[in-house]
GROMACS .gro file of C-alpha atoms in nm:
model
  391
    1MET     CA    1 -11.290  -2.698   7.887
    2SER     CA    2 -11.646  -2.769   7.741
    3PRO     CA    3 -11.760  -3.145   7.692
    4LEU     CA    4 -11.764  -3.290   7.356
    5PRO     CA    5 -12.106  -3.335   7.205
    6ALA     CA    6 -12.257  -3.687   7.211
    7PRO     CA    7 -12.236  -3.900   6.895
    8GLY     CA    8 -12.519  -3.791   6.642
    9ALA     CA    9 -12.594  -3.483   6.850
   10PRO     CA   10 -12.628  -3.171   6.642
   11LEU     CA   11 -12.313  -2.943   6.642
   12PRO     CA   12 -12.377  -2.596   6.792
   13HIS     CA   13 -12.447  -2.334   6.549
   14TYR     CA   14 -12.370  -1.969   6.604
   15VAL     CA   15 -12.489  -1.678   6.398
   16SER     CA   16 -12.343  -1.328   6.440
   17THR     CA   17 -12.609  -1.049   6.460
   18ALA     CA   18 -12.339  -0.793   6.365
   19PRO     CA   19 -12.389  -0.596   6.033
   20PHE     CA   20 -12.187  -0.742   5.746
   21ASP     CA   21 -11.898  -0.520   5.641
   22PRO     CA   22 -11.740  -0.651   5.306
   23ILE     CA   23 -11.440  -0.387   5.309
   24ALA     CA   24 -11.325  -0.564   5.641
   25THR     CA   25 -11.291  -0.915   5.498
   26GLU     CA   26 -11.001  -0.788   5.305
   27THR     CA   27 -10.770  -0.545   5.457
   28MET     CA   28 -10.609  -0.310   5.199
   29THR     CA   29 -10.352  -0.013   5.253
   30SER     CA   30 -10.445   0.350   5.172
   31ALA     CA   31 -10.256   0.338   4.850
   32GLN     CA   32 -10.426   0.014   4.739
   33SER     CA   33 -10.781   0.147   4.851
   34ARG     CA   34 -10.709   0.472   4.644
   35ILE     CA   35 -10.632   0.244   4.327
   36HIS     CA   36 -10.898   0.020   4.385
   37LEU     CA   37 -11.177   0.273   4.415
   38ALA     CA   38 -11.053   0.506   4.142
   39SER     CA   39 -11.260   0.559   3.833
   40GLN     CA   40 -11.123   0.473   3.474
   41LYS     CA   41 -11.063   0.840   3.392
   42GLN     CA   42 -10.845   0.871   3.701
   43LEU     CA   43 -10.654   0.565   3.615
   44MET     CA   44 -10.606   0.689   3.263
   45TRP     CA   45 -10.471   1.022   3.390
   46TRP     CA   46 -10.240   0.870   3.644
   47LYS     CA   47 -10.095   0.640   3.365
   48PHE     CA   48 -10.062   0.933   3.132
   49LYS     CA   49  -9.877   1.132   3.393
   50ARG     CA   50  -9.615   0.853   3.418
   51HIS     CA   51  -9.523   0.927   3.061
   52LYS     CA   52  -9.314   1.234   3.118
   53LEU     CA   53  -9.245   1.313   2.767
   54ALA     CA   54  -9.606   1.282   2.667
   55LEU     CA   55  -9.709   1.519   2.955
   56ALA     CA   56  -9.437   1.765   2.870
   57SER     CA   57  -9.558   1.757   2.508
   58GLY     CA   58  -9.900   1.819   2.602
   59ILE     CA   59  -9.814   2.119   2.804
   60PHE     CA   60  -9.620   2.249   2.513
   61LEU     CA   61  -9.879   2.202   2.258
   62ALA     CA   62 -10.133   2.368   2.512
   63ALA     CA   63  -9.926   2.650   2.536
   64VAL     CA   64  -9.863   2.699   2.163
   65TYR     CA   65 -10.243   2.669   2.072
   66LEU     CA   66 -10.310   2.942   2.355
   67MET     CA   67 -10.022   3.151   2.196
   68ILE     CA   68 -10.213   3.169   1.855
   69LEU     CA   69 -10.510   3.327   2.040
   70ILE     CA   70 -10.310   3.639   2.135
   71VAL     CA   71 -10.045   3.626   1.845
   72GLU     CA   72 -10.099   3.998   1.765
   73PHE     CA   73  -9.986   4.087   2.117
   74LEU     CA   74  -9.702   3.862   2.118
   75ALA     CA   75  -9.533   3.957   1.778
   76PRO     CA   76  -9.311   4.253   1.819
   77TYR     CA   77  -9.396   4.387   1.473
   78GLY     CA   78  -9.699   4.371   1.247
   79LEU     CA   79  -9.743   4.093   0.996
   80HIS     CA   80  -9.680   4.312   0.707
   81THR     CA   81  -9.439   4.565   0.864
   82ARG     CA   82  -9.135   4.636   0.627
   83ASN     CA   83  -8.802   4.778   0.740
   84VAL     CA   84  -8.652   4.867   0.411
   85ASP     CA   85  -8.328   4.968   0.553
   86PHE     CA   86  -8.265   4.621   0.710
   87ILE     CA   87  -8.337   4.380   0.414
   88HIS     CA   88  -8.197   4.033   0.498
   89SER     CA   89  -8.058   4.146   0.843
   90PRO     CA   90  -7.927   3.854   1.027
   91PRO     CA   91  -8.062   3.782   1.391
   92GLN     CA   92  -7.961   4.015   1.664
   93ARG     CA   93  -7.838   3.891   2.012
   94VAL     CA   94  -8.018   4.004   2.311
   95ARG     CA   95  -7.757   4.130   2.576
   96LEU     CA   96  -7.771   4.206   2.948
   97PHE     CA   97  -7.408   4.395   2.970
   98ASP     CA   98  -7.266   4.650   2.748
   99SER     CA   99  -6.910   4.612   2.616
  100GLN     CA  100  -6.768   4.773   2.973
  101GLY     CA  101  -6.921   4.490   3.155
  102ASN     CA  102  -7.202   4.734   3.297
  103PHE     CA  103  -7.545   4.572   3.347
  104VAL     CA  104  -7.799   4.745   3.124
  105GLY     CA  105  -8.089   4.480   3.111
  106PRO     CA  106  -8.224   4.336   2.793
  107PHE     CA  107  -8.105   4.525   2.493
  108VAL     CA  108  -7.961   4.493   2.133
  109TYR     CA  109  -7.706   4.689   1.973
  110GLY     CA  110  -7.789   4.920   1.666
  111ARG     CA  111  -7.672   4.819   1.338
  112GLN     CA  112  -7.495   4.971   1.055
  113MET     CA  113  -7.527   4.850   0.700
  114THR     CA  114  -7.263   4.859   0.423
  115LEU     CA  115  -7.275   4.709   0.064
  116ASP     CA  116  -7.017   4.467  -0.048
  117ILE     CA  117  -6.952   4.585  -0.394
  118ASP     CA  118  -6.796   4.254  -0.507
  119THR     CA  119  -7.100   4.035  -0.421
  120LEU     CA  120  -7.350   4.317  -0.387
  121HIS     CA  121  -7.463   4.180  -0.045
  122ARG     CA  122  -7.569   4.368   0.259
  123LEU     CA  123  -7.317   4.339   0.556
  124TYR     CA  124  -7.449   4.446   0.904
  125THR     CA  125  -7.221   4.537   1.214
  126ASP     CA  126  -7.322   4.620   1.553
  127ASN     CA  127  -7.263   4.962   1.689
  128GLN     CA  128  -7.174   4.916   2.048
  129ASN     CA  129  -7.210   5.275   2.119
  130ASP     CA  130  -7.588   5.248   2.023
  131ILE     CA  131  -7.760   5.066   2.296
  132GLN     CA  132  -8.123   5.001   2.248
  133PRO     CA  133  -8.311   4.868   2.536
  134ILE     CA  134  -8.591   4.638   2.474
  135ARG     CA  135  -8.934   4.751   2.583
  136PHE     CA  136  -9.198   4.536   2.754
  137PHE     CA  137  -9.588   4.585   2.750
  138CYS     CA  138  -9.542   4.873   2.529
  139ARG     CA  139  -9.691   5.056   2.230
  140GLY     CA  140  -9.579   4.953   1.881
  141ASP     CA  141  -9.714   4.862   1.539
  142GLY     CA  142 -10.091   4.896   1.501
  143TYR     CA  143 -10.292   4.573   1.431
  144LYS     CA  144 -10.660   4.458   1.444
  145PHE     CA  145 -10.703   4.184   1.703
  146TRP     CA  146 -10.846   3.901   1.518
  147GLY     CA  147 -10.932   4.147   1.251
  148LEU     CA  148 -11.176   4.305   1.489
  149VAL     CA  149 -11.040   4.535   1.769
  150ALA     CA  150 -10.776   4.791   1.682
  151SER     CA  151 -10.496   4.817   1.922
  152ASN     CA  152 -10.102   4.870   1.922
  153TYR     CA  153 -10.014   4.704   2.237
  154HIS     CA  154  -9.753   4.441   2.232
  155LEU     CA  155  -9.568   4.234   2.476
  156VAL     CA  156  -9.222   4.318   2.359
  157CYS     CA  157  -9.113   4.612   2.132
  158PRO     CA  158  -8.793   4.748   1.999
  159ALA     CA  159  -8.655   5.075   2.133
  160ILE     CA  160  -8.808   5.392   2.011
  161GLY     CA  161  -8.657   5.458   1.685
  162GLY     CA  162  -8.452   5.137   1.711
  163GLN     CA  163  -8.471   4.777   1.556
  164MET     CA  164  -8.508   4.427   1.719
  165PHE     CA  165  -8.495   4.138   1.483
  166LEU     CA  166  -8.421   3.835   1.705
  167LEU     CA  167  -8.469   3.588   1.411
  168GLY     CA  168  -8.362   3.842   1.134
  169THR     CA  169  -8.539   3.980   0.831
  170ASP     CA  170  -8.653   3.848   0.486
  171ARG     CA  171  -8.609   3.985   0.154
  172LEU     CA  172  -8.873   4.250   0.209
  173GLY     CA  173  -8.720   4.363   0.546
  174ARG     CA  174  -9.003   4.180   0.739
  175ASP     CA  175  -8.936   4.052   1.090
  176VAL     CA  176  -8.903   3.655   1.066
  177LEU     CA  177  -9.014   3.609   1.431
  178SER     CA  178  -9.332   3.806   1.384
  179ARG     CA  179  -9.416   3.623   1.068
  180ILE     CA  180  -9.360   3.277   1.227
  181LEU     CA  181  -9.584   3.380   1.520
  182TYR     CA  182  -9.851   3.468   1.276
  183GLY     CA  183  -9.790   3.172   1.052
  184ALA     CA  184  -9.862   2.944   1.363
  185ARG     CA  185 -10.235   3.037   1.353
  186ILE     CA  186 -10.280   2.912   0.998
  187SER     CA  187 -10.068   2.606   1.035
  188LEU     CA  188 -10.190   2.490   1.352
  189THR     CA  189 -10.570   2.543   1.301
  190ILE     CA  190 -10.548   2.378   0.948
  191GLY     CA  191 -10.462   2.047   1.124
  192LEU     CA  192 -10.751   2.088   1.366
  193ILE     CA  193 -10.998   2.169   1.117
  194GLY     CA  194 -10.873   1.895   0.883
  195ILE     CA  195 -10.875   1.630   1.141
  196SER     CA  196 -11.238   1.736   1.223
  197ILE     CA  197 -11.348   1.664   0.874
  198SER     CA  198 -11.157   1.341   0.848
  199PHE     CA  199 -11.296   1.213   1.184
  200VAL     CA  200 -11.656   1.275   1.066
  201LEU     CA  201 -11.589   1.075   0.760
  202GLY     CA  202 -11.385   0.809   0.900
  203ILE     CA  203 -11.635   0.746   1.186
  204VAL     CA  204 -11.957   0.776   0.958
  205ILE     CA  205 -11.815   0.556   0.661
  206GLY     CA  206 -11.621   0.315   0.854
  207GLY     CA  207 -11.894   0.287   1.127
  208LEU     CA  208 -12.139   0.209   0.877
  209ALA     CA  209 -11.933  -0.022   0.694
  210GLY     CA  210 -11.849  -0.225   1.014
  211TYR     CA  211 -12.217  -0.223   1.152
  212TRP     CA  212 -12.393  -0.313   0.821
  213GLY     CA  213 -12.124  -0.515   0.645
  214GLY     CA  214 -12.221  -0.702   0.321
  215ILE     CA  215 -12.219  -0.495  -0.022
  216PHE     CA  216 -12.156  -0.160   0.158
  217ASP     CA  217 -11.865  -0.285   0.335
  218LEU     CA  218 -11.731  -0.435   0.024
  219ILE     CA  219 -11.770  -0.105  -0.171
  220VAL     CA  220 -11.606   0.113   0.111
  221GLN     CA  221 -11.289  -0.136   0.132
  222ARG     CA  222 -11.230  -0.120  -0.237
  223LEU     CA  223 -11.273   0.254  -0.219
  224ILE     CA  224 -11.017   0.284   0.048
  225GLU     CA  225 -10.770   0.052  -0.128
  226VAL     CA  226 -10.789   0.269  -0.424
  227LEU     CA  227 -10.741   0.583  -0.229
  228GLN     CA  228 -10.442   0.439  -0.026
  229SER     CA  229 -10.286   0.312  -0.341
  230LEU     CA  230 -10.247   0.660  -0.497
  231PRO     CA  231  -9.923   0.844  -0.393
  232SER     CA  232  -9.995   1.113  -0.156
  233LEU     CA  233  -9.792   1.410  -0.301
  234PRO     CA  234  -9.919   1.386  -0.664
  235LEU     CA  235 -10.276   1.350  -0.528
  236TRP     CA  236 -10.229   1.657  -0.328
  237MET     CA  237 -10.098   1.864  -0.611
  238ALA     CA  238 -10.392   1.742  -0.853
  239LEU     CA  239 -10.657   1.834  -0.602
  240ALA     CA  240 -10.487   2.164  -0.502
  241ALA     CA  241 -10.446   2.251  -0.864
  242ILE     CA  242 -10.828   2.203  -0.932
  243MET     CA  243 -10.879   2.523  -0.716
  244PRO     CA  244 -10.912   2.834  -0.930
  245VAL     CA  245 -10.661   3.093  -0.887
  246THR     CA  246 -10.919   3.362  -0.872
  247TRP     CA  247 -11.035   3.232  -0.530
  248SER     CA  248 -10.975   3.446  -0.223
  249PRO     CA  249 -10.691   3.313   0.009
  250ILE     CA  250 -10.943   3.254   0.286
  251VAL     CA  251 -11.152   3.010   0.048
  252ILE     CA  252 -10.826   2.851  -0.064
  253TYR     CA  253 -10.747   2.792   0.318
  254PHE     CA  254 -11.060   2.623   0.352
  255GLY     CA  255 -11.022   2.436   0.042
  256ILE     CA  256 -10.683   2.302   0.154
  257THR     CA  257 -10.844   2.191   0.486
  258VAL     CA  258 -11.120   2.008   0.304
  259ILE     CA  259 -10.853   1.834   0.085
  260LEU     CA  260 -10.645   1.723   0.370
  261GLY     CA  261 -10.950   1.588   0.550
  262ILE     CA  262 -11.079   1.401   0.261
  263ILE     CA  263 -10.756   1.226   0.185
  264ASP     CA  264 -10.679   1.126   0.561
  265TRP     CA  265 -11.008   0.964   0.650
  266THR     CA  266 -10.930   0.610   0.509
  267GLY     CA  267 -10.692   0.486   0.787
  268LEU     CA  268 -10.947   0.614   1.041
  269ALA     CA  269 -11.238   0.439   0.874
  270ARG     CA  270 -11.047   0.097   0.868
  271ALA     CA  271 -10.981   0.138   1.252
  272VAL     CA  272 -11.331   0.209   1.308
  273ARG     CA  273 -11.472  -0.082   1.092
  274SER     CA  274 -11.242  -0.321   1.264
  275LYS     CA  275 -11.360  -0.226   1.609
  276LEU     CA  276 -11.730  -0.225   1.518
  277LEU     CA  277 -11.693  -0.566   1.361
  278ALA     CA  278 -11.571  -0.694   1.702
  279LEU     CA  279 -11.832  -0.488   1.915
  280ARG     CA  280 -12.141  -0.519   1.708
  281GLU     CA  281 -12.191  -0.888   1.830
  282GLU     CA  282 -12.192  -0.786   2.203
  283ASP     CA  283 -12.513  -0.855   2.413
  284TYR     CA  284 -12.555  -0.506   2.496
  285VAL     CA  285 -12.553  -0.389   2.097
  286GLN     CA  286 -12.821  -0.682   2.046
  287ALA     CA  287 -13.027  -0.547   2.341
  288ALA     CA  288 -13.024  -0.196   2.199
  289GLN     CA  289 -13.148  -0.335   1.856
  290LEU     CA  290 -13.425  -0.521   2.025
  291MET     CA  291 -13.543  -0.217   2.204
  292GLY     CA  292 -13.579  -0.053   1.856
  293ALA     CA  293 -13.261   0.169   1.865
  294SER     CA  294 -13.184   0.317   1.519
  295THR     CA  295 -12.850   0.251   1.337
  296PRO     CA  296 -12.705   0.615   1.417
  297ARG     CA  297 -12.811   0.565   1.792
  298VAL     CA  298 -12.634   0.228   1.804
  299ILE     CA  299 -12.316   0.347   1.651
  300GLY     CA  300 -12.309   0.699   1.820
  301ARG     CA  301 -12.415   0.594   2.175
  302HIS     CA  302 -12.307   0.249   2.214
  303LEU     CA  303 -12.033   0.137   1.993
  304VAL     CA  304 -11.815   0.463   1.939
  305PRO     CA  305 -11.788   0.553   2.296
  306GLY     CA  306 -11.638   0.222   2.361
  307PHE     CA  307 -11.298   0.306   2.178
  308MET     CA  308 -11.315   0.681   2.188
  309SER     CA  309 -10.968   0.673   2.369
  310HIS     CA  310 -10.842   0.515   2.067
  311LEU     CA  311 -10.991   0.778   1.851
  312ILE     CA  312 -10.821   1.041   2.046
  313ALA     CA  313 -10.488   0.886   2.011
  314SER     CA  314 -10.535   0.847   1.654
  315ALA     CA  315 -10.635   1.211   1.613
  316THR     CA  316 -10.305   1.313   1.785
  317ILE     CA  317 -10.111   1.123   1.549
  318SER     CA  318 -10.292   1.245   1.234
  319ILE     CA  319 -10.282   1.603   1.308
  320PRO     CA  320  -9.900   1.618   1.241
  321GLY     CA  321  -9.970   1.449   0.887
  322MET     CA  322 -10.224   1.748   0.825
  323ILE     CA  323  -9.962   2.008   0.915
  324LEU     CA  324  -9.701   1.862   0.708
  325GLY     CA  325  -9.936   1.828   0.419
  326GLU     CA  326 -10.017   2.200   0.432
  327THR     CA  327  -9.654   2.272   0.458
  328ALA     CA  328  -9.551   2.069   0.147
  329LEU     CA  329  -9.828   2.218  -0.043
  330SER     CA  330  -9.758   2.567   0.050
  331PHE     CA  331  -9.372   2.526  -0.019
  332LEU     CA  332  -9.459   2.383  -0.369
  333GLY     CA  333  -9.664   2.687  -0.436
  334LEU     CA  334  -9.987   2.488  -0.484
  335GLY     CA  335 -10.129   2.545  -0.131
  336LEU     CA  336 -10.178   2.859   0.056
  337ARG     CA  337 -10.090   3.201  -0.098
  338PRO     CA  338  -9.999   3.534   0.025
  339PRO     CA  339 -10.121   3.753   0.190
  340ILE     CA  340 -10.210   3.456   0.410
  341THR     CA  341  -9.896   3.358   0.600
  342SER     CA  342  -9.826   2.992   0.720
  343TRP     CA  343  -9.500   2.815   0.800
  344GLY     CA  344  -9.498   2.655   0.440
  345ILE     CA  345  -9.515   2.992   0.292
  346LEU     CA  346  -9.252   3.124   0.493
  347LEU     CA  347  -9.019   2.837   0.398
  348THR     CA  348  -9.074   2.934   0.034
  349GLU     CA  349  -8.831   3.225   0.104
  350ALA     CA  350  -8.545   2.961   0.153
  351LYS     CA  351  -8.610   2.748  -0.181
  352SER     CA  352  -8.261   2.805  -0.347
  353VAL     CA  353  -7.934   2.696  -0.218
  354SER     CA  354  -7.795   3.037  -0.261
  355VAL     CA  355  -8.046   3.184  -0.023
  356ILE     CA  356  -7.971   2.931   0.230
  357ALA     CA  357  -7.606   2.981   0.206
  358PHE     CA  358  -7.635   3.371   0.252
  359TYR     CA  359  -7.934   3.384   0.466
  360PRO     CA  360  -7.963   3.057   0.689
  361TRP     CA  361  -8.198   3.243   0.926
  362LEU     CA  362  -8.480   3.202   0.673
  363LEU     CA  363  -8.488   2.835   0.761
  364PHE     CA  364  -8.608   2.919   1.119
  365PRO     CA  365  -8.977   2.841   1.037
  366ILE     CA  366  -8.874   2.479   1.007
  367VAL     CA  367  -8.793   2.461   1.388
  368PRO     CA  368  -9.155   2.511   1.502
  369VAL     CA  369  -9.280   2.251   1.252
  370VAL     CA  370  -9.039   1.991   1.370
  371LEU     CA  371  -9.118   2.071   1.752
  372VAL     CA  372  -9.474   2.075   1.693
  373ILE     CA  373  -9.475   1.725   1.499
  374LEU     CA  374  -9.258   1.566   1.752
  375ALA     CA  375  -9.477   1.692   2.047
  376PHE     CA  376  -9.795   1.545   1.889
  377ASN     CA  377  -9.632   1.220   1.806
  378PHE     CA  378  -9.514   1.195   2.191
  379LEU     CA  379  -9.871   1.297   2.304
  380GLY     CA  380 -10.013   1.028   2.082
  381ASP     CA  381  -9.787   0.758   2.230
  382GLY     CA  382  -9.888   0.870   2.593
  383LEU     CA  383 -10.257   0.891   2.509
  384ARG     CA  384 -10.244   0.542   2.354
  385ASP     CA  385 -10.067   0.385   2.649
  386ALA     CA  386 -10.324   0.544   2.896
  387ALA     CA  387 -10.612   0.455   2.682
  388ASP     CA  388 -10.581   0.099   2.851
  389PRO     CA  389 -10.499   0.177   3.209
  390TYR     CA  390 -10.528  -0.188   3.329
  391LYS     CA  391 -10.230  -0.313   3.133
   0.00000   0.00000   0.00000
């Protein structure tokens, strides 16, 4: 045992010459270290994956948007192919076994049509002796892929000389399933184009209002209040009615997207304004101003990236409104017009109660509308939660 130092003598002092290891001062498990050293993007992705419904919705929407790229290949019939012998034919059931219990593979029964003299409605019955195997990766109706490359190759086709109407046919004998697939290209892209216009207007106008303030902010807020006070449907109808009937369908398509984008920018502009009002007083913003950064650079490079995750979540929630807007306008006859095909135009076939009563399969286009709207809402919820991974 070493003797105690004498009173008043300096205490012994020891300095370690080993290199300092800051990680060794706090022992962490591998799981804790993985989270501690993860980037913000990794934390957002991990939190988003925990939202199972949002993850499933994201996968579903990705598959749907990839599908519209090859819709000509996926559709069993051409967009305007008419089967005049099978007008208002109900959906056919895909079977694997025939009436004797023998395995045949995917097939449908051929159909025979009779006319009901009392009601003048066509009645279709399955002919169990007419087995029509479904073909895969086959030659069928001709088409031009994206209007450029001619082809007739399809993922699935009816039997040669047969029919395959999995979702029935309309009043002209056109396959409802094929038209739903073609209509998805218009209805889904109109939301993306519309939200792009809305984003540009919302970020620019809201950003300037929040950054500059003053009289410009006052004018923008009064304009937003006026636009938001107007009922949406009459405003859509008025703007859509302005477009001349002599315009081509493709011009009307872009006109509808511009209308939807112009109407929807107000909510995003207010959100951007409120964020910039809080961020413009930060030290890094004042430093950028003192260094001579212009207003567009301060807003675009320093302020907007700070809440980009919020903007992405807002976009996923706004796109369903665009899709519903196009569907409502087309259903009312004020939006897109044939020969362009969208889900709203397909639903015009089921306007009357009598049509719904006799041909309920004409309401099938409403199913993808509901699924896509729900998927976007669930995806928006997941992105909004993942936007702040530290909560």
